[in-house]
Tab-separated table of C-alpha atoms in Angstrom:
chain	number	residue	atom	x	y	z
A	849	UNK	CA	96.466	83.137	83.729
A	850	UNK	CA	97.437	85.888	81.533
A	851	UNK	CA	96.756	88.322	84.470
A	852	UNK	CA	99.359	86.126	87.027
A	853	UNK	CA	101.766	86.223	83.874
A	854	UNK	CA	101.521	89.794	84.243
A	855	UNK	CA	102.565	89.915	87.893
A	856	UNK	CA	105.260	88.591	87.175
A	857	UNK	CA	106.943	90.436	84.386
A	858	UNK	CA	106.081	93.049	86.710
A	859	UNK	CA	107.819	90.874	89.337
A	860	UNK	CA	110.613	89.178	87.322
A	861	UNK	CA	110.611	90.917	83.490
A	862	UNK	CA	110.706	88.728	80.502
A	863	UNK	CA	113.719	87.328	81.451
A	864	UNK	CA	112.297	85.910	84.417
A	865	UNK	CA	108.857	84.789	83.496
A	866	UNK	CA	108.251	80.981	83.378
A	867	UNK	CA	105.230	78.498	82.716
A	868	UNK	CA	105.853	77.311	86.668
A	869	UNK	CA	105.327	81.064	88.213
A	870	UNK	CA	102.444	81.564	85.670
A	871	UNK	CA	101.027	78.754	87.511
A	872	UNK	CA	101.557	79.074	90.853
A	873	UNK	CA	100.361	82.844	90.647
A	874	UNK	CA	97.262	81.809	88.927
A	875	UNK	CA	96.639	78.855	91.363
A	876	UNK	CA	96.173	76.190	88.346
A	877	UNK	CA	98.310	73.084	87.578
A	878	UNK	CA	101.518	73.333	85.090
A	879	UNK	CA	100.259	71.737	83.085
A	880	UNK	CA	97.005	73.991	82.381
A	881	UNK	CA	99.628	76.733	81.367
A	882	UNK	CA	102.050	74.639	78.829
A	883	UNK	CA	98.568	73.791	77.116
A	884	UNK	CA	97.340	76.944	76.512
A	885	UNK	CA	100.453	78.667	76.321
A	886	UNK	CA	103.124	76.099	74.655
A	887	UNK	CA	105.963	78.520	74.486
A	888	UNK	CA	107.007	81.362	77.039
A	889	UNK	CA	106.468	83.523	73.901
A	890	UNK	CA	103.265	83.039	73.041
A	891	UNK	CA	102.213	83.437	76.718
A	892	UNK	CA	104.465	87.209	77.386
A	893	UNK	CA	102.680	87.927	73.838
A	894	UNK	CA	98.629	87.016	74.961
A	895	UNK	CA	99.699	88.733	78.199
A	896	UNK	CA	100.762	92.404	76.770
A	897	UNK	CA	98.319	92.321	74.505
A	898	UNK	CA	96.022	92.732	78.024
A	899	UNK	CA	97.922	94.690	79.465
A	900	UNK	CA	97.349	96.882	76.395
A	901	UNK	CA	93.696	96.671	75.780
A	902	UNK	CA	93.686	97.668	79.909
A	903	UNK	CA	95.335	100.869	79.043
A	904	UNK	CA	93.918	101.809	76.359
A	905	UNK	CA	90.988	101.790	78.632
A	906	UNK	CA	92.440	103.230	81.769
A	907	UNK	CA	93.974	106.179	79.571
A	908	UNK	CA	91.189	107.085	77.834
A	909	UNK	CA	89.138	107.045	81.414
A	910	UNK	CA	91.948	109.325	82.774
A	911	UNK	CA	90.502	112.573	80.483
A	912	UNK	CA	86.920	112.024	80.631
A	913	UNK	CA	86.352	114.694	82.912
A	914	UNK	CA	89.386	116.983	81.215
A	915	UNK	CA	87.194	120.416	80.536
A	916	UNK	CA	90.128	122.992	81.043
A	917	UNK	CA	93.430	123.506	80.984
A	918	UNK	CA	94.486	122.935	84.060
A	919	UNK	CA	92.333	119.970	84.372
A	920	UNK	CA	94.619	118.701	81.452
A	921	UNK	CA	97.854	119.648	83.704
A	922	UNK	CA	96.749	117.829	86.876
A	923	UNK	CA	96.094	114.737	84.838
A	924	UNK	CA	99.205	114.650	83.262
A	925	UNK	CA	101.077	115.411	86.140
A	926	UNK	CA	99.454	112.461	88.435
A	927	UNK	CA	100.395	110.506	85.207
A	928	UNK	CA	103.563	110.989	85.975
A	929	UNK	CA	104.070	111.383	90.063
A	930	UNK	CA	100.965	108.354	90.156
A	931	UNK	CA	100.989	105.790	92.997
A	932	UNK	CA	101.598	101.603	92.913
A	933	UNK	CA	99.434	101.003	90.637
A	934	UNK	CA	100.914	103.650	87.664
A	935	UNK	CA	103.948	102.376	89.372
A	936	UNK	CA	103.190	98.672	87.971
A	937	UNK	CA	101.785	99.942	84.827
A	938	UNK	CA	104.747	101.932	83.923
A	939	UNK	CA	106.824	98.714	84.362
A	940	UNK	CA	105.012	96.733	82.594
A	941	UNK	CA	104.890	99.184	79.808
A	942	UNK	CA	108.281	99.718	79.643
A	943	UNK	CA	108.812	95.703	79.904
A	944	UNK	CA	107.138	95.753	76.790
A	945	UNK	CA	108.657	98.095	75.042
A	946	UNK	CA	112.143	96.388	76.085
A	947	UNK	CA	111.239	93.183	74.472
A	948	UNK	CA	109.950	94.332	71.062
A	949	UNK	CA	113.130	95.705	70.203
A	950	UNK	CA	113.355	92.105	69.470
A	951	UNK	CA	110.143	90.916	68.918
A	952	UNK	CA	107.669	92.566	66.056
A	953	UNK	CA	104.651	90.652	67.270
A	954	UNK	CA	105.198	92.879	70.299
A	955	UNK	CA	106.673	96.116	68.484
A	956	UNK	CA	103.180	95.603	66.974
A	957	UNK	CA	101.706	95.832	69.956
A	958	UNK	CA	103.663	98.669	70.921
A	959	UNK	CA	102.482	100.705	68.059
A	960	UNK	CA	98.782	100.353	68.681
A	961	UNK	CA	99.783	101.769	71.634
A	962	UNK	CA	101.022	104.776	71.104
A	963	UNK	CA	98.270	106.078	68.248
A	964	UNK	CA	95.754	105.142	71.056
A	965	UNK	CA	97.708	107.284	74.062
A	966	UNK	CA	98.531	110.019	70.894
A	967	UNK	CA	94.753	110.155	69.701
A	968	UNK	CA	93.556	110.895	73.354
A	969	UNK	CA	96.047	113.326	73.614
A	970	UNK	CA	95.347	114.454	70.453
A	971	UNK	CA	92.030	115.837	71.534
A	972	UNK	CA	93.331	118.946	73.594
A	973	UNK	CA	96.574	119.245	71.647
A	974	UNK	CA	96.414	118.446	68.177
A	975	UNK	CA	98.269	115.558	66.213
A	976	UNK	CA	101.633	117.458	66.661
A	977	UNK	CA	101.443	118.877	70.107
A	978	UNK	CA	100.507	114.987	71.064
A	979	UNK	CA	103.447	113.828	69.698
A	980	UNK	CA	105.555	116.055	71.747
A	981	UNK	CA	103.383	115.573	74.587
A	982	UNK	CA	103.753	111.549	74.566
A	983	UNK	CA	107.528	111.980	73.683
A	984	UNK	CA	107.924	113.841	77.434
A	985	UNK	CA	105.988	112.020	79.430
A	986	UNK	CA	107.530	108.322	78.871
A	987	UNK	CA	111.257	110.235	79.214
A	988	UNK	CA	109.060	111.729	82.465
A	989	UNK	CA	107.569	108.237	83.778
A	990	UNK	CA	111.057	106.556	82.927
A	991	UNK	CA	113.070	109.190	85.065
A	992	UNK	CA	110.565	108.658	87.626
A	993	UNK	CA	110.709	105.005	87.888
A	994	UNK	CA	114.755	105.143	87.731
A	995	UNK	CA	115.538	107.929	90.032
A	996	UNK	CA	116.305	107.735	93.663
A	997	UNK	CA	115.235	111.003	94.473
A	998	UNK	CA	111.490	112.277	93.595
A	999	UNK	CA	111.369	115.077	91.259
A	1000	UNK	CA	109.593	118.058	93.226
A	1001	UNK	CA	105.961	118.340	91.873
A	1002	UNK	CA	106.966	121.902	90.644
A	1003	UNK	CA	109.090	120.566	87.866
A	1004	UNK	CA	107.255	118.327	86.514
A	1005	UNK	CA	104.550	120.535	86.560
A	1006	UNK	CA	106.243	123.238	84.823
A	1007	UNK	CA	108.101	120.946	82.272
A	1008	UNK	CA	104.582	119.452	81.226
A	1009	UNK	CA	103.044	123.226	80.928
A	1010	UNK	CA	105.963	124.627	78.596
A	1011	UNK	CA	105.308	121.701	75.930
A	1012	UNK	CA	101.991	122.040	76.401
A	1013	UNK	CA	102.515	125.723	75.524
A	1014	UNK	CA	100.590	129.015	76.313
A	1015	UNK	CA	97.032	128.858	77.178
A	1016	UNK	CA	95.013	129.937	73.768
A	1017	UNK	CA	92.816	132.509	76.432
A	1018	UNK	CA	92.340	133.353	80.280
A	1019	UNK	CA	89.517	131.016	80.193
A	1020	UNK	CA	90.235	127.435	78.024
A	1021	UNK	CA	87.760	124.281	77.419
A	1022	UNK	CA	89.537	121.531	76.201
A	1023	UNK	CA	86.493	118.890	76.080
A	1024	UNK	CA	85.685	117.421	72.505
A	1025	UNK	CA	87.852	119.328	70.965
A	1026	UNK	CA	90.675	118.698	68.305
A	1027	UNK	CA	93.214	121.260	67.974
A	1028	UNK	CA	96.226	121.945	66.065
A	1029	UNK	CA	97.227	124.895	68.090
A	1030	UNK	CA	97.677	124.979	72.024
A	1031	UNK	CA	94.430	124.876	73.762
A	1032	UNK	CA	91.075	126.033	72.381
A	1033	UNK	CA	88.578	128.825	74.205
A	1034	UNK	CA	85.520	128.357	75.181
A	1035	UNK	CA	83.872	129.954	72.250
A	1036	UNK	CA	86.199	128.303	69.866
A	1037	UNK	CA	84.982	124.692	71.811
A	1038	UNK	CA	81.396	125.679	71.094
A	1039	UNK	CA	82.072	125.686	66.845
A	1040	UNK	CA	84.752	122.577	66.892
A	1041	UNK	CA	83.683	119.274	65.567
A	1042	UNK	CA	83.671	116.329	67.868
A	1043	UNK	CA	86.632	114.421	68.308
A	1044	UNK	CA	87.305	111.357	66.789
A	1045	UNK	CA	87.636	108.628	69.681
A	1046	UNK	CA	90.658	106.587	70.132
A	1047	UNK	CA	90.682	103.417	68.147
Protein backbone atom coordinates (compact mmCIF):
# COMPACT_ATOMS: atom_id res chain seq x y z
CA UNK A 1 0.00 0.00 0.00
CA UNK A 2 2.46 2.51 1.00
CA UNK A 3 4.32 1.85 -2.34
CA UNK A 4 0.77 2.57 -4.58
CA UNK A 5 0.46 5.72 -2.17
CA UNK A 6 3.65 6.64 -3.56
CA UNK A 7 2.59 6.47 -7.21
CA UNK A 8 0.43 8.60 -6.69
CA UNK A 9 1.90 11.61 -5.01
CA UNK A 10 4.12 11.04 -7.79
CA UNK A 11 0.94 10.99 -9.93
CA UNK A 12 -1.34 13.49 -8.11
CA UNK A 13 0.96 15.29 -5.08
CA UNK A 14 -0.42 15.54 -1.65
CA UNK A 15 -3.12 17.41 -2.73
CA UNK A 16 -4.36 14.74 -4.75
CA UNK A 17 -3.72 11.59 -2.84
CA UNK A 18 -6.81 9.76 -1.44
CA UNK A 19 -7.60 6.42 0.56
CA UNK A 20 -9.70 5.33 -2.87
CA UNK A 21 -6.46 5.70 -5.35
CA UNK A 22 -4.30 4.12 -2.55
CA UNK A 23 -6.55 1.31 -3.11
CA UNK A 24 -7.16 0.85 -6.42
CA UNK A 25 -3.28 1.18 -7.14
CA UNK A 26 -2.54 -1.39 -4.59
CA UNK A 27 -5.38 -3.73 -5.81
CA UNK A 28 -6.94 -4.14 -2.10
CA UNK A 29 -10.44 -3.10 -0.87
CA UNK A 30 -11.07 0.59 0.71
CA UNK A 31 -11.56 -0.45 3.32
CA UNK A 32 -8.05 -2.32 3.95
CA UNK A 33 -6.53 1.28 3.51
CA UNK A 34 -8.90 3.47 6.01
CA UNK A 35 -7.84 0.64 8.58
CA UNK A 36 -4.41 0.85 8.43
CA UNK A 37 -4.16 4.26 7.43
CA UNK A 38 -7.23 6.24 9.22
CA UNK A 39 -6.25 9.65 8.05
CA UNK A 40 -4.69 10.77 4.59
CA UNK A 41 -1.93 12.03 6.95
CA UNK A 42 -0.83 9.30 8.56
CA UNK A 43 -0.77 7.37 5.24
CA UNK A 44 1.49 10.47 2.99
CA UNK A 45 3.58 10.25 6.44
CA UNK A 46 4.26 6.01 6.51
CA UNK A 47 4.68 6.54 2.75
CA UNK A 48 7.77 9.22 2.74
CA UNK A 49 9.18 7.74 5.37
CA UNK A 50 9.81 4.76 2.45
CA UNK A 51 10.45 6.67 0.11
CA UNK A 52 13.24 7.89 2.41
CA UNK A 53 14.72 4.78 3.80
CA UNK A 54 14.79 3.84 -0.34
CA UNK A 55 17.09 6.69 -0.86
CA UNK A 56 19.06 6.60 1.64
CA UNK A 57 19.82 3.30 0.14
CA UNK A 58 19.86 4.11 -3.52
CA UNK A 59 22.26 7.19 -2.70
CA UNK A 60 24.58 5.59 -0.79
CA UNK A 61 24.70 2.65 -3.68
CA UNK A 62 25.26 5.50 -6.22
CA UNK A 63 29.20 6.08 -4.79
CA UNK A 64 30.20 2.68 -4.03
CA UNK A 65 32.34 2.41 -6.85
CA UNK A 66 33.43 6.42 -6.60
CA UNK A 67 37.52 5.90 -6.57
CA UNK A 68 38.46 9.24 -8.44
CA UNK A 69 37.53 12.35 -9.22
CA UNK A 70 35.97 12.12 -12.12
CA UNK A 71 34.20 9.08 -11.06
CA UNK A 72 32.69 11.57 -8.43
CA UNK A 73 31.71 14.05 -11.48
CA UNK A 74 29.94 11.45 -13.64
CA UNK A 75 27.89 10.42 -10.66
CA UNK A 76 26.81 13.63 -9.81
CA UNK A 77 26.12 14.65 -13.10
CA UNK A 78 23.74 11.47 -13.99
CA UNK A 79 22.26 12.62 -10.59
CA UNK A 80 21.19 15.34 -12.10
CA UNK A 81 20.52 14.66 -16.13
CA UNK A 82 19.13 10.82 -14.64
CA UNK A 83 16.29 9.06 -16.50
CA UNK A 84 12.34 8.15 -15.26
CA UNK A 85 13.18 6.74 -12.52
CA UNK A 86 15.49 9.90 -10.87
CA UNK A 87 12.74 11.60 -12.69
CA UNK A 88 10.06 10.07 -10.10
CA UNK A 89 12.40 10.25 -7.28
CA UNK A 90 13.09 13.85 -7.66
CA UNK A 91 9.28 14.42 -7.51
CA UNK A 92 8.65 12.67 -4.88
CA UNK A 93 11.42 14.29 -3.02
CA UNK A 94 10.49 17.53 -3.73
CA UNK A 95 6.67 16.50 -2.85
CA UNK A 96 8.04 16.01 0.37
CA UNK A 97 9.81 18.72 0.97
CA UNK A 98 6.62 20.88 -0.20
CA UNK A 99 4.49 19.46 2.47
CA UNK A 100 6.73 19.79 5.55
CA UNK A 101 6.77 23.34 5.27
CA UNK A 102 3.64 22.51 7.01
CA UNK A 103 4.05 19.42 8.55
CA UNK A 104 7.13 18.71 11.22
CA UNK A 105 6.46 15.00 11.30
CA UNK A 106 7.60 15.32 7.69
CA UNK A 107 10.20 18.32 8.07
CA UNK A 108 11.52 15.53 10.36
CA UNK A 109 11.76 13.38 7.82
CA UNK A 110 13.25 15.80 5.65
CA UNK A 111 16.12 16.37 7.92
CA UNK A 112 17.24 12.78 8.22
CA UNK A 113 17.49 13.24 4.83
CA UNK A 114 19.73 15.56 4.15
CA UNK A 115 22.61 14.48 6.97
CA UNK A 116 22.28 11.05 5.16
CA UNK A 117 22.76 12.59 1.31
CA UNK A 118 25.46 15.26 3.24
CA UNK A 119 27.41 12.35 5.09
CA UNK A 120 27.84 10.41 1.71
CA UNK A 121 28.89 13.38 0.21
CA UNK A 122 30.81 14.15 2.95
CA UNK A 123 33.22 11.37 2.20
CA UNK A 124 35.01 12.97 -0.93
CA UNK A 125 34.29 16.54 0.11
CA UNK A 126 34.35 17.20 3.62
CA UNK A 127 31.40 18.44 5.95
CA UNK A 128 31.57 21.93 4.25
CA UNK A 129 32.22 21.19 0.65
CA UNK A 130 28.98 18.70 1.15
CA UNK A 131 26.99 21.32 2.17
CA UNK A 132 27.66 23.32 -0.85
CA UNK A 133 27.59 20.35 -2.89
CA UNK A 134 23.88 19.27 -1.71
CA UNK A 135 22.84 23.03 -1.80
CA UNK A 136 23.57 22.86 -5.94
CA UNK A 137 22.38 19.89 -6.84
CA UNK A 138 18.57 20.13 -5.50
CA UNK A 139 18.62 23.98 -7.17
CA UNK A 140 20.23 21.55 -10.20
CA UNK A 141 17.51 18.60 -10.04
CA UNK A 142 14.72 21.35 -9.45
CA UNK A 143 15.77 23.39 -12.66
CA UNK A 144 15.85 20.19 -14.36
CA UNK A 145 12.51 18.96 -13.51
CA UNK A 146 10.95 22.63 -14.24
CA UNK A 147 12.63 23.58 -17.40
CA UNK A 148 11.41 23.05 -20.87
CA UNK A 149 14.59 23.00 -22.41
CA UNK A 150 17.47 20.42 -21.21
CA UNK A 151 20.47 22.02 -19.88
CA UNK A 152 23.46 20.89 -22.25
CA UNK A 153 25.51 18.20 -20.33
CA UNK A 154 28.48 20.72 -20.49
CA UNK A 155 26.96 23.00 -17.94
CA UNK A 156 26.02 21.01 -15.62
CA UNK A 157 29.11 19.38 -15.78
CA UNK A 158 31.13 22.37 -15.35
CA UNK A 159 28.82 24.00 -12.65
CA UNK A 160 29.19 20.70 -10.50
CA UNK A 161 33.24 20.76 -11.06
CA UNK A 162 33.71 24.55 -9.93
CA UNK A 163 31.93 23.78 -6.42
CA UNK A 164 33.54 20.82 -6.28
CA UNK A 165 36.75 22.85 -6.70
CA UNK A 166 40.31 22.06 -8.05
CA UNK A 167 41.51 18.60 -8.07
CA UNK A 168 43.99 18.26 -4.82
CA UNK A 169 46.66 16.39 -7.63
CA UNK A 170 46.84 15.06 -11.37
CA UNK A 171 45.99 11.78 -9.99
CA UNK A 172 42.95 11.83 -7.02
CA UNK A 173 41.32 8.73 -4.98
CA UNK A 174 38.38 9.71 -3.37
CA UNK A 175 37.35 6.13 -1.82
CA UNK A 176 37.11 6.02 2.12
CA UNK A 177 38.18 9.08 2.52
CA UNK A 178 36.96 12.18 4.60
CA UNK A 179 38.23 15.43 3.60
CA UNK A 180 37.94 18.92 4.54
CA UNK A 181 39.72 20.21 1.55
CA UNK A 182 38.83 19.41 -2.22
CA UNK A 183 39.76 15.97 -3.14
CA UNK A 184 42.47 13.84 -1.52
CA UNK A 185 45.63 12.05 -3.56
CA UNK A 186 46.32 8.88 -3.69
CA UNK A 187 49.01 8.90 -1.12
CA UNK A 188 47.04 11.12 1.12
CA UNK A 189 43.97 8.17 0.68
CA UNK A 190 46.50 5.57 1.78
CA UNK A 191 47.07 7.50 5.59
CA UNK A 192 43.18 8.76 5.94
CA UNK A 193 40.97 7.07 8.41
CA UNK A 194 37.91 5.30 7.18
CA UNK A 195 34.89 7.11 6.75
CA UNK A 196 32.19 7.10 8.96
CA UNK A 197 29.07 5.53 7.04
CA UNK A 198 25.90 7.35 6.63
CA UNK A 199 23.48 6.87 9.44
Amino acid sequence: MLDAALTVLVEDGVAGITHRKVAAGADVPLGSVTYHFTSLTELCTQAFGRYVEQQTAGYEALFAEVTSREDLIDVLVELVRGGPSRHRSAVLGFELHLAALRDPALRALTQQWTRSSRAVLARFTGPEGAARLDALLEGMIMHALLSTDREPHEETRAAIVQVLGPAAGSDTCLANTVRTTPLATREEAADAAPATPAP
